[in-house]
Structure formats: C-alpha cells, structure tokens
C-alpha cells in the first residue's frame, strides 16, 4: 500500500532509515532476518529504511533491539 502521507521522505525519516540500514548491513543481517527478529513484516522494514513510514516508537524499539543497539545510539547514528 503506498504511503501518501505528507511526512513521507521527511529528512528525519530518511536519516533514521539510513541509520537502520547501515547498522543492519554492518551486522550482515538481511531485511528479512531483521523483520523476523523485530516481529514486523519484511516490506515494512524496507519502507522504514527508505523513509516511507513514520515508524511508531514501539516498533522502533523492537528494531533497535533486534539490531542489538539502544535507541539513543540509533538516534545518534541518524544525527537526530
């Protein structure tokens, strides 16, 4: 389903998505594996990494945990 939100591709969402992608790739984790670990859909991980979704805080906590990084470090990596 396309995201028609005005927040789509917001600079903060793009930065957060890039930080998640960089950490995931540095740990050699696929989007599918991250999705399984965080208990979210694989396509959702892709949308978050592209900055297409305004990720909920609880989901962000799940993704950070699955990446073995705390939320503070994830936000720092995204310069947020």
Coordinates of N, CA and C in Angstrom, one line a residue:
X1 N 0.8 -1.2 0.0 CA 0.0 0.0 0.0 C 0.9 1.2 0.0
X2 N 0.7 2.2 -0.9 CA 1.5 3.4 -1.0 C 1.3 4.3 0.2
X3 N 2.3 4.9 0.6 CA 2.2 5.9 1.7 C 2.0 7.3 1.1
X4 N 0.8 7.9 1.3 CA 0.5 9.2 0.7 C 0.7 10.3 1.8
X5 N 1.2 10.0 2.9 CA 1.4 10.9 4.0 C 2.3 12.0 3.6
X6 N 2.1 13.2 4.1 CA 3.0 14.4 3.8 C 4.3 14.2 4.5
X7 N 4.4 13.3 5.5 CA 5.7 13.0 6.2 C 6.6 12.1 5.4
X8 N 6.1 11.5 4.4 CA 6.9 10.5 3.6 C 8.1 11.2 3.1
X9 N 9.2 10.6 3.2 CA 10.5 11.1 2.7 C 11.0 12.4 3.5
X10 N 10.4 12.6 4.7 CA 10.9 13.6 5.6 C 12.4 13.4 5.9
X11 N 13.2 14.5 6.0 CA 14.6 14.3 6.2 C 14.9 13.5 7.5
X12 N 14.1 13.6 8.5 CA 14.4 12.9 9.7 C 14.1 11.4 9.5
X13 N 13.0 11.1 8.7 CA 12.7 9.7 8.4 C 13.8 9.1 7.5
X14 N 14.3 9.9 6.6 CA 15.4 9.4 5.7 C 16.6 9.1 6.5
X15 N 17.0 10.0 7.4 CA 18.2 9.8 8.2 C 18.0 8.6 9.1
X16 N 16.9 8.4 9.7 CA 16.6 7.2 10.6 C 16.7 6.0 9.8
X17 N 16.1 5.9 8.6 CA 16.1 4.8 7.8 C 17.5 4.4 7.3
X18 N 18.3 5.4 7.0 CA 19.7 5.2 6.6 C 20.5 4.6 7.7
X19 N 20.3 5.1 8.9 CA 21.0 4.6 10.1 C 20.6 3.1 10.3
X20 N 19.4 2.8 10.2 CA 18.9 1.4 10.4 C 19.6 0.5 9.4
X21 N 19.5 1.0 8.1 CA 20.1 0.2 7.0 C 21.6 0.0 7.2
X22 N 22.3 1.0 7.6 CA 23.8 0.9 7.8 C 24.1 -0.1 8.9
X23 N 23.4 0.0 10.0 CA 23.7 -0.9 11.2 C 23.3 -2.3 10.8
X24 N 22.2 -2.5 10.1 CA 21.8 -3.8 9.7 C 22.8 -4.4 8.8
X25 N 23.3 -3.7 7.8 CA 24.3 -4.2 6.8 C 25.6 -4.4 7.5
X26 N 26.0 -3.6 8.5 CA 27.3 -3.8 9.2 C 27.2 -5.1 10.0
X27 N 26.1 -5.6 10.3 CA 25.9 -6.8 11.1 C 25.6 -8.0 10.2
X28 N 25.6 -7.7 8.9 CA 25.3 -8.8 7.9 C 23.9 -9.4 8.2
X29 N 22.9 -8.6 8.4 CA 21.6 -9.0 8.7 C 20.7 -8.6 7.5
X30 N 20.0 -9.5 6.9 CA 19.1 -9.2 5.8 C 17.8 -8.5 6.4
X31 N 17.1 -7.8 5.5 CA 15.9 -7.2 5.9 C 14.9 -8.3 6.4
X32 N 14.9 -9.4 5.8 CA 14.0 -10.5 6.2 C 14.3 -11.0 7.6
X33 N 15.6 -11.1 7.9 CA 16.1 -11.6 9.2 C 15.7 -10.5 10.3
X34 N 16.0 -9.2 9.9 CA 15.6 -8.1 10.9 C 14.1 -8.1 11.1
X35 N 13.4 -8.3 10.1 CA 11.9 -8.3 10.3 C 11.5 -9.5 11.2
X36 N 12.1 -10.6 11.0 CA 11.8 -11.8 11.9 C 12.1 -11.5 13.3
X37 N 13.3 -10.9 13.5 CA 13.8 -10.6 14.9 C 13.0 -9.6 15.6
X38 N 12.5 -8.6 14.8 CA 11.7 -7.5 15.4 C 10.2 -7.7 15.3
X39 N 9.8 -8.9 14.7 CA 8.4 -9.3 14.6 C 7.6 -8.2 13.9
X40 N 8.2 -7.8 12.7 CA 7.4 -6.9 11.8 C 7.5 -7.5 10.4
X41 N 6.8 -7.0 9.5 CA 6.8 -7.5 8.1 C 8.1 -7.0 7.4
X42 N 8.6 -7.9 6.5 CA 9.8 -7.5 5.8 C 9.6 -6.3 4.9
X43 N 8.5 -6.1 4.3 CA 8.2 -5.0 3.5 C 8.2 -3.7 4.3
X44 N 7.8 -3.8 5.6 CA 7.8 -2.7 6.5 C 9.2 -2.2 6.8
X45 N 10.1 -3.1 7.0 CA 11.5 -2.8 7.2 C 12.0 -2.0 6.0
X46 N 11.7 -2.4 4.8 CA 12.1 -1.7 3.6 C 11.6 -0.3 3.5
X47 N 10.3 -0.2 3.9 CA 9.7 1.2 3.9 C 10.3 2.1 4.9
X48 N 10.6 1.5 6.1 CA 11.3 2.3 7.1 C 12.6 2.8 6.6
X49 N 13.4 1.8 6.1 CA 14.7 2.2 5.6 C 14.7 3.2 4.5
X50 N 13.7 3.3 3.7 CA 13.5 4.3 2.6 C 13.0 5.6 3.1
X51 N 12.5 5.6 4.4 CA 11.9 6.8 4.9 C 10.5 7.0 4.4
X52 N 9.9 5.9 4.1 CA 8.5 6.0 3.6 C 7.5 5.8 4.7
X53 N 7.9 5.4 5.9 CA 7.0 5.2 7.0 C 7.5 6.0 8.2
X54 N 6.5 6.6 8.9 CA 6.8 7.2 10.2 C 6.6 6.2 11.3
X55 N 7.7 5.6 11.6 CA 7.8 4.4 12.4 C 7.3 4.7 13.9
X56 N 6.5 3.9 14.4 CA 6.0 4.0 15.8 C 7.1 3.7 16.8
X57 N 7.1 4.4 17.9 CA 8.1 4.3 18.9 C 8.3 2.8 19.4
X58 N 7.2 2.1 19.6 CA 7.4 0.7 20.0 C 8.0 -0.2 18.9
X59 N 7.7 0.1 17.7 CA 8.3 -0.6 16.6 C 9.8 -0.2 16.5
X60 N 10.1 1.0 16.7 CA 11.5 1.5 16.6 C 12.3 0.8 17.7
X61 N 11.7 0.6 18.9 CA 12.4 -0.1 20.0 C 12.6 -1.5 19.6
X62 N 11.7 -2.2 18.9 CA 11.8 -3.6 18.5 C 13.0 -3.7 17.5
X63 N 13.0 -2.7 16.5 CA 14.1 -2.7 15.5 C 15.4 -2.5 16.2
X64 N 15.5 -1.6 17.1 CA 16.8 -1.3 17.7 C 17.2 -2.5 18.5
X65 N 16.3 -3.1 19.2 CA 16.7 -4.3 20.0 C 17.2 -5.5 19.1
X66 N 16.5 -5.6 18.0 CA 16.8 -6.7 17.0 C 18.2 -6.4 16.4
X67 N 18.6 -5.1 16.3 CA 19.9 -4.8 15.8 C 21.0 -4.7 16.9
X68 N 20.5 -5.0 18.2 CA 21.4 -5.0 19.3 C 22.1 -3.6 19.5
X69 N 21.2 -2.6 19.5 CA 21.7 -1.2 19.7 C 20.6 -0.5 20.5
X70 N 21.0 0.4 21.4 CA 19.9 1.1 22.1 C 19.4 2.2 21.3
X71 N 18.2 2.7 21.7 CA 17.6 3.7 20.9 C 18.4 5.0 20.8
X72 N 19.1 5.3 21.9 CA 19.9 6.5 21.9 C 21.0 6.5 20.9
X73 N 21.7 5.3 20.8 CA 22.8 5.2 19.8 C 22.2 5.2 18.3
X74 N 21.0 4.6 18.2 CA 20.4 4.6 16.8 C 20.1 6.1 16.4
X75 N 19.5 6.8 17.4 CA 19.2 8.2 17.0 C 20.5 9.1 16.8
X76 N 21.5 8.8 17.6 CA 22.8 9.5 17.4 C 23.3 9.2 16.0
X77 N 23.3 7.9 15.6 CA 23.7 7.5 14.3 C 23.0 8.2 13.2
X78 N 21.7 8.5 13.4 CA 20.9 9.2 12.5 C 21.0 10.8 12.6
X79 N 21.8 11.2 13.6 CA 22.0 12.6 13.9 C 20.7 13.3 14.3
X80 N 19.9 12.6 15.0 CA 18.6 13.1 15.5 C 18.6 13.3 17.0

